[in-house]
Amino acid sequence: MFKKLQAKWNVNGRNLLLIIATFAIGGSICGFLGRKLLLLSGLEKNFGWFLLYIILITILWPFCVILVSFPLGQFAFFKKYIKKILKRVMLSRSFVAGINNNIRIAIFASGAGSNAQKIIEYFRKEPHIKIDLVVCNKPGAGVIKIAGDNNIECLMVNREFPLGSDLFIAALKKRRIDFIILAGFLIKIPSALIMAFPKKIINIHPALLPAYGGKGMYGMFVHEAVIANKENKSGISIHYVDELYDHGEIIFQATYDILPADTAETLAQTIHRLEHTHYPPVIEKIVKKQKTS
Ligand code: GAR
């Protein structure tokens, strides 16, 4: 548990102890002060008293830990920590109040769009995450109809309107797109777009990266290569997009044990099922986490 906390907060063992001490001392001072103030007020100790006590210690807590963090040398950590909590509270308040704080997603796809379909269906239940746009580069691709059926605008990229051009990036920014989700999008993402959406572009690949990734490795080509090489495992990889094909930091992988009877076609079907199950919830987790951090 301590190791996990150390990694989460990116601190060494000594600082972790001092942070825990700050929480403990700050928390005790805050509890003590809250009680003293209420006793001074002379209020009767009933349900309202406890409610007031909870409100009071919630207000006092940040001040107390910040105060204690000074002598323990942990001010920088707590300043960041409290800022993060406040941001989360403000965000959930604006969600509750219905203020426009939606997370807006653009799906980029080139093919049939079965993943796009599953993502659209999944986020229908989520009022604060909106699939706002589909971007496609292949006239006639199945995903164009999926966008139309779901009343989602579909933007076509081509020579006149290239991916990563200033005009294209401006169009995404104008729509306040927060995240780009690649779902079978077969054009390399240009650096300009990666720079405009740092750590906000996510891809799915139908194999266990770094194996069977890279230029030319997409769709059925991946499954044919996996079967031809008599691999006993395959799976899916969800990763952040960087300048190289199928290369950025891996967020999630799911594995499938290949059966002796599997062919490239049956493997493709199984992998698609895995993608449909895992991609939408993994996206949800990432976008919610990033939006509040
Ligand atoms: C998916 O299997 C996806 O993993 C793959 O294209 C397929 C699109 O299917 N992507 C890649 O190979 C990227 N290198 P879909 O159009 O039915 O969602």
Coordinates of N, CA and C in Angstrom, one line a residue, residues 19 80 116 130 199-200 212 232 247 276:
I19 N 4.4 13.2 4.9 CA 3.0 13.5 4.4 C 1.9 12.9 5.3
K80 N -0.5 21.4 -3.9 CA -0.9 20.8 -5.1 C -2.1 19.9 -4.8
A116 N -16.5 2.3 -33.0 CA -17.2 3.6 -32.9 C -18.6 3.4 -32.4
K130 N -19.7 13.5 -24.2 CA -20.5 13.6 -25.4 C -19.6 13.2 -26.6
K199 N -1.4 13.9 -24.7 CA -1.9 12.8 -23.9 C -3.5 12.8 -23.9
K200 N -4.0 13.2 -25.0 CA -5.5 13.3 -25.2 C -5.9 12.4 -26.4
Y212 N 3.4 -7.2 -33.1 CA 2.5 -7.0 -34.2 C 1.9 -5.6 -34.3
N232 N 0.7 -18.4 -29.4 CA -0.4 -19.0 -28.5 C -1.2 -18.0 -27.8
H247 N 2.7 2.9 -30.8 CA 3.9 3.0 -30.0 C 3.7 3.6 -28.6
H276 N -14.7 -4.4 -28.1 CA -16.0 -3.8 -27.8 C -16.3 -3.8 -26.2

